[in-house]
mmCIF file of C-alpha atoms in Angstrom:
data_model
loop_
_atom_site.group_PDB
_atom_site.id
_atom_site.type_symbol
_atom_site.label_atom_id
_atom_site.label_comp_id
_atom_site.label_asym_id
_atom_site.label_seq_id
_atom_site.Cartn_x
_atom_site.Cartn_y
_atom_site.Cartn_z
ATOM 1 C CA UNK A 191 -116.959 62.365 30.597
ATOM 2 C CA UNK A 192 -118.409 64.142 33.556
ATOM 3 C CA UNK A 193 -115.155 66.694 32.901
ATOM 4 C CA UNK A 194 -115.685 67.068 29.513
ATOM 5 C CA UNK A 195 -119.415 68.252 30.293
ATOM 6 C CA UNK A 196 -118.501 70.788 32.908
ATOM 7 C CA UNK A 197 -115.193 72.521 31.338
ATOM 8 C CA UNK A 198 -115.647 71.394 27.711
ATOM 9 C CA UNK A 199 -113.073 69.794 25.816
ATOM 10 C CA UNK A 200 -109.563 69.746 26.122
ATOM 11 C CA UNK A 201 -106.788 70.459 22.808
ATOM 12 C CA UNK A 202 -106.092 67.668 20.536
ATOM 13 C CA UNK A 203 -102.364 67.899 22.011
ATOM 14 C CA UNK A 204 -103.864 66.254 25.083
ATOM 15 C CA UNK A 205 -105.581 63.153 23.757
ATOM 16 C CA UNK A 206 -103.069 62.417 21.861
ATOM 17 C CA UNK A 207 -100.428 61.990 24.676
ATOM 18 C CA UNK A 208 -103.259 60.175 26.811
ATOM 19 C CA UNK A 209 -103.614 57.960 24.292
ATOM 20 C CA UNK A 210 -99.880 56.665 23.297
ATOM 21 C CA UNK A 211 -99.407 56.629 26.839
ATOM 22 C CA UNK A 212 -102.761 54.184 26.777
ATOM 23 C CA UNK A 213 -100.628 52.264 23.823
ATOM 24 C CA UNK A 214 -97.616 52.857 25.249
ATOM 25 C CA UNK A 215 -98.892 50.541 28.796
ATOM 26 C CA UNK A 216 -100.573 48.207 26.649
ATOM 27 C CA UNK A 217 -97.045 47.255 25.197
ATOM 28 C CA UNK A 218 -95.692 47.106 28.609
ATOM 29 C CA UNK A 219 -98.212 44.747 29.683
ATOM 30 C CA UNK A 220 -97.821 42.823 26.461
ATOM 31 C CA UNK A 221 -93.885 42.397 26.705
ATOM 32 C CA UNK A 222 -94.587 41.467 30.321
ATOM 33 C CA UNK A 223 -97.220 38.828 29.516
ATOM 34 C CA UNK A 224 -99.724 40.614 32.390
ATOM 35 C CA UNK A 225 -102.746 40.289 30.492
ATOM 36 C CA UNK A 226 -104.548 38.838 32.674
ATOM 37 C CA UNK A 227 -103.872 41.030 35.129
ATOM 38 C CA UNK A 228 -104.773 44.392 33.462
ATOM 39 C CA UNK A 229 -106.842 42.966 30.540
ATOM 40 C CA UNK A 230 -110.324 44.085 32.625
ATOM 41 C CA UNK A 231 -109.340 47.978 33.578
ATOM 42 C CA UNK A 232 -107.996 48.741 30.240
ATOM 43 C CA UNK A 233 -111.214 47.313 29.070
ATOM 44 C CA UNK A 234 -112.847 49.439 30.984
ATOM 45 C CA UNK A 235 -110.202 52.688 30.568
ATOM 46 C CA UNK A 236 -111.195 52.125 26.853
ATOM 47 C CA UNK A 237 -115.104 52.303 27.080
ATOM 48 C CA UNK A 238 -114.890 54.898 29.649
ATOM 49 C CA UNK A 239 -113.078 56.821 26.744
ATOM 50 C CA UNK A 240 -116.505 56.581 24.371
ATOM 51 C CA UNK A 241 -118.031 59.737 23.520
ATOM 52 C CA UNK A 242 -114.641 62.440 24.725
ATOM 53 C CA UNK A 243 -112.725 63.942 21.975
ATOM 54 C CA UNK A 244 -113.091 63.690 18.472
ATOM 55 C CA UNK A 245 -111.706 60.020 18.063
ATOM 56 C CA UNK A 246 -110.314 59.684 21.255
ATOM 57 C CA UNK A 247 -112.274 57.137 22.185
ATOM 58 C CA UNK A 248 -112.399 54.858 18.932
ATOM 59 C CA UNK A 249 -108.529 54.927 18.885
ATOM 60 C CA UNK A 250 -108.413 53.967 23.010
ATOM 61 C CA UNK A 251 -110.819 50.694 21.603
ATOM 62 C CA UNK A 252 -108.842 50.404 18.878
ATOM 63 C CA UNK A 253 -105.409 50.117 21.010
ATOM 64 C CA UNK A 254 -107.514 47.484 23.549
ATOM 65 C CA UNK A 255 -108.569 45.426 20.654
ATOM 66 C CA UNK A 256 -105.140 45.869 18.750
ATOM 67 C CA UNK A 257 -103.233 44.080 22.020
ATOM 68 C CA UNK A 258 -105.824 42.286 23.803
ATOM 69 C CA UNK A 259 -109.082 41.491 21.929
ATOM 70 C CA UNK A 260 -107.313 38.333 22.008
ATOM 71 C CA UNK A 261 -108.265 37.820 25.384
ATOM 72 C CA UNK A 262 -112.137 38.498 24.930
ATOM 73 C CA UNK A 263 -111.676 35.540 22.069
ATOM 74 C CA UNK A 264 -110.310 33.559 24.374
ATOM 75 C CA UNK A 265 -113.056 34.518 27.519
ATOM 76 C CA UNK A 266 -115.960 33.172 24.695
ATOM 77 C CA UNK A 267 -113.999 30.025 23.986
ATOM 78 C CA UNK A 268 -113.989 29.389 27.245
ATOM 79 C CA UNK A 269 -117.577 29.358 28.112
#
């Protein structure tokens, strides 16, 4: 965000590959049953994403919650 405020936004182009490449590792961890590894930094890759790019951010929560909002089910469950 700090970025975006000093040199303004960057073309659609690039959010776009950022975020299939965001998809793209969530697969990987998926496939490779690593969630619990990764689940908390691409948590936090996706809110960190809030407020850059027009949608960037709601499709970078989206792909979290798509392949593991599971695991914040499971967190409250848990408690």
């Amino acid at each position: 965000m700090d970025f975006t405020r000093a040199y303004g936004d960057i073309d659609e182009r690039f959010y776009l590959t950022v975020s299939s490449i965001y998809r793209q590792a969530l697969e990987y961890i998926m496939k490779n049953d690593l969630e619990e590894k990764f689940v908390d930094r691409s948590r936090r890759l996706a809110e960190r994403s809030q407020g850059i790019g027009g949608g960037f951010g709601d499709a970078m929560v989206e792909f979290y919650y798509d392949y593991l909002g599971h695991m914040e089910e499971e967190e409250e469950t848990e408690d």
